[in-house]
Coordinates of N, CA, C and O in Angstrom, one line a residue:
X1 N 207.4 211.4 27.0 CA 208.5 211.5 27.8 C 209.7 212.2 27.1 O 210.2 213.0 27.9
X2 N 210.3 212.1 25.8 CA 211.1 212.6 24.8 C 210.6 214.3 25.1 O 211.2 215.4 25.1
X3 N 209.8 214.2 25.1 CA 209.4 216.0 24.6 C 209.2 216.6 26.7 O 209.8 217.6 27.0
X4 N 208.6 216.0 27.6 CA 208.6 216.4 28.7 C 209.5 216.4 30.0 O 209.2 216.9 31.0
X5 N 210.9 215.5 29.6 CA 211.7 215.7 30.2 C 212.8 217.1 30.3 O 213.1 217.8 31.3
X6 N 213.4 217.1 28.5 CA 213.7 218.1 28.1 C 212.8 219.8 28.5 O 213.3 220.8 28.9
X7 N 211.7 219.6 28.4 CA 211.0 220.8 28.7 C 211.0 221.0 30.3 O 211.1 222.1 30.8
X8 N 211.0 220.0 31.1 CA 210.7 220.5 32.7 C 212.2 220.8 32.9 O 212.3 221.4 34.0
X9 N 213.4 220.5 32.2 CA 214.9 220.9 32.8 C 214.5 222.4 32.3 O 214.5 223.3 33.1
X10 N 214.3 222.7 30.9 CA 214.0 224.2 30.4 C 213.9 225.2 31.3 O 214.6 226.1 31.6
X11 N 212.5 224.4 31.7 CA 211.7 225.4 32.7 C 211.8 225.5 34.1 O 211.1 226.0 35.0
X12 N 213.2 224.7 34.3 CA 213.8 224.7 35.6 C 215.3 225.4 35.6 O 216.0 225.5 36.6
X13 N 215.5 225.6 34.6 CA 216.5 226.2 34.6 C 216.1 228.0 34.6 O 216.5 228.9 35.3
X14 N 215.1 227.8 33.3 CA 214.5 229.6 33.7 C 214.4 229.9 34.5 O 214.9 231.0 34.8
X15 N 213.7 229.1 35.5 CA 213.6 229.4 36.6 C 214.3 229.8 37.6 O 213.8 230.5 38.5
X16 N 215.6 229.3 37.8 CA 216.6 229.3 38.6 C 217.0 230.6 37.6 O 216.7 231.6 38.3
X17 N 217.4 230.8 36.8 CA 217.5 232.2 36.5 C 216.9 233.2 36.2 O 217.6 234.1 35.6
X18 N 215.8 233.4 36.3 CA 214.9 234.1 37.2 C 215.1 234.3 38.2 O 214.9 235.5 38.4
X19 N 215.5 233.7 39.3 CA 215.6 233.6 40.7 C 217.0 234.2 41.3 O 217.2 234.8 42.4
X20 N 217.8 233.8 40.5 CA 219.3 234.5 40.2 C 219.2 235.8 39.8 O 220.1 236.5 40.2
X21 N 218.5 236.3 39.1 CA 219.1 237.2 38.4 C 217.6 238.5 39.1 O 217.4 239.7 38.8
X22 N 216.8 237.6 40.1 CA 216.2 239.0 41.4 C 217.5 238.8 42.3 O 218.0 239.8 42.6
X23 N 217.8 237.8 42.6 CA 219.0 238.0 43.9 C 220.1 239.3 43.5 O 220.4 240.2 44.3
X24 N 220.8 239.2 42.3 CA 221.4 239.9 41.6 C 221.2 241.4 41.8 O 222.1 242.1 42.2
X25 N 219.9 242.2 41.3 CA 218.9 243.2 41.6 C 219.0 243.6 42.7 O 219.3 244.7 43.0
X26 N 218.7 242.5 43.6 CA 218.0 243.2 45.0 C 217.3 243.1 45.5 O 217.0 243.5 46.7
X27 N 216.8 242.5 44.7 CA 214.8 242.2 45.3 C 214.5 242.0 46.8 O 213.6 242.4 47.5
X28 N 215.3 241.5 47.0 CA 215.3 240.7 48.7 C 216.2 241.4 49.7 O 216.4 240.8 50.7
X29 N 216.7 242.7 49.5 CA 217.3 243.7 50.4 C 216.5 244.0 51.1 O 216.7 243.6 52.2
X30 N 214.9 244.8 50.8 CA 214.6 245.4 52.0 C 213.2 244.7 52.4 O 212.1 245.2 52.1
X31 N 213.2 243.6 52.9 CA 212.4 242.8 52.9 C 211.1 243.6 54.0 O 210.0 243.7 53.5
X32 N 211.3 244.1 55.2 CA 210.6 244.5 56.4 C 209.9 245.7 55.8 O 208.7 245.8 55.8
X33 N 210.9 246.8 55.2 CA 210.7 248.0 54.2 C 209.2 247.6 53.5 O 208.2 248.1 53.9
X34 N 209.2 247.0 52.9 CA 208.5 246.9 51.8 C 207.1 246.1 52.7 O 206.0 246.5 52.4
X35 N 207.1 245.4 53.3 CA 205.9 245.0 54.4 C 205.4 246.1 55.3 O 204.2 246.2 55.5
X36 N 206.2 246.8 55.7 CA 205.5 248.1 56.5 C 204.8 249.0 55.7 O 204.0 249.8 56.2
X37 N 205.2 249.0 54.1 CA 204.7 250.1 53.3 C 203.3 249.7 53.1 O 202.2 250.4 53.3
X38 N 203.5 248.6 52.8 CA 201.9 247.3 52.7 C 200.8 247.6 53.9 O 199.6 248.0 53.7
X39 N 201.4 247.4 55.0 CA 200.5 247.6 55.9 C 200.3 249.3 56.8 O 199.6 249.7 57.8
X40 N 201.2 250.0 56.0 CA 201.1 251.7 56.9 C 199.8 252.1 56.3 O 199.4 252.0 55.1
X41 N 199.2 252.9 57.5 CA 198.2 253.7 57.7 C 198.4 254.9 56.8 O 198.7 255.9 57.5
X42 N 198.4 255.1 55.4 CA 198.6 256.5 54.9 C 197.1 257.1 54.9 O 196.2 256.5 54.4
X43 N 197.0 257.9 55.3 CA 196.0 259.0 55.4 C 195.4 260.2 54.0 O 194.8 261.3 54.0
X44 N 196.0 259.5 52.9 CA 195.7 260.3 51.9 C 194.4 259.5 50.9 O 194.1 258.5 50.4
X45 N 193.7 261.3 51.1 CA 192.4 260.8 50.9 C 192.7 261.0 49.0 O 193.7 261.6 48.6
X46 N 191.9 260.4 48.3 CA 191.7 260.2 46.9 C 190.2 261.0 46.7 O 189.1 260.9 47.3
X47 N 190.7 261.9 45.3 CA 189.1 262.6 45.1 C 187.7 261.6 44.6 O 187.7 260.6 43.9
X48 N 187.1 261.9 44.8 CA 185.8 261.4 44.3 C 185.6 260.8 43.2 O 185.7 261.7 42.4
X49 N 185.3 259.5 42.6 CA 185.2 259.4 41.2 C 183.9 260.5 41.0 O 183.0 260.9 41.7
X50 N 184.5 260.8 38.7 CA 183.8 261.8 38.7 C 182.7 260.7 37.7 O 183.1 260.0 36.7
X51 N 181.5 260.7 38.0 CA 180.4 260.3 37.0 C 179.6 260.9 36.1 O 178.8 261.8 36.4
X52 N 179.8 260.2 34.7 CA 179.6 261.0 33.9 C 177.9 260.9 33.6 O 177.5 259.7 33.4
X53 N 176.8 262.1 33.6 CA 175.4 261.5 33.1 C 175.6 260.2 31.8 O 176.0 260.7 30.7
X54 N 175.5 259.5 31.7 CA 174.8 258.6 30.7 C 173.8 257.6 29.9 O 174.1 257.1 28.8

């Protein structure tokens, strides 16, 4: 308990600043942006992998 109390405030506090400091950034500005990119139909084809004899 001495060593696991102290560590779960630690790692609750990182946490919350982590979480602060995306809010800060931006992260969560273009929320819909970033879902439509996810799911858009891009049409670009990718070449062939090239296989090597081995």
């Amino acid at each position: 308990m001495v060593i696991l109390v102290p560590l779960a405030l630690v790692l609750g506090l990182l946490g919350l600043a982590a979480f602060l400091w995306s809010l800060k950034s931006g992260q969560y500005e273009d929320l819909d942006g970033a879902a439509w990119r996810a799911i858009s139909d891009d049409d670009q084809k990718l070449p062939p992998p090239v296989h090597k004899p081995g």
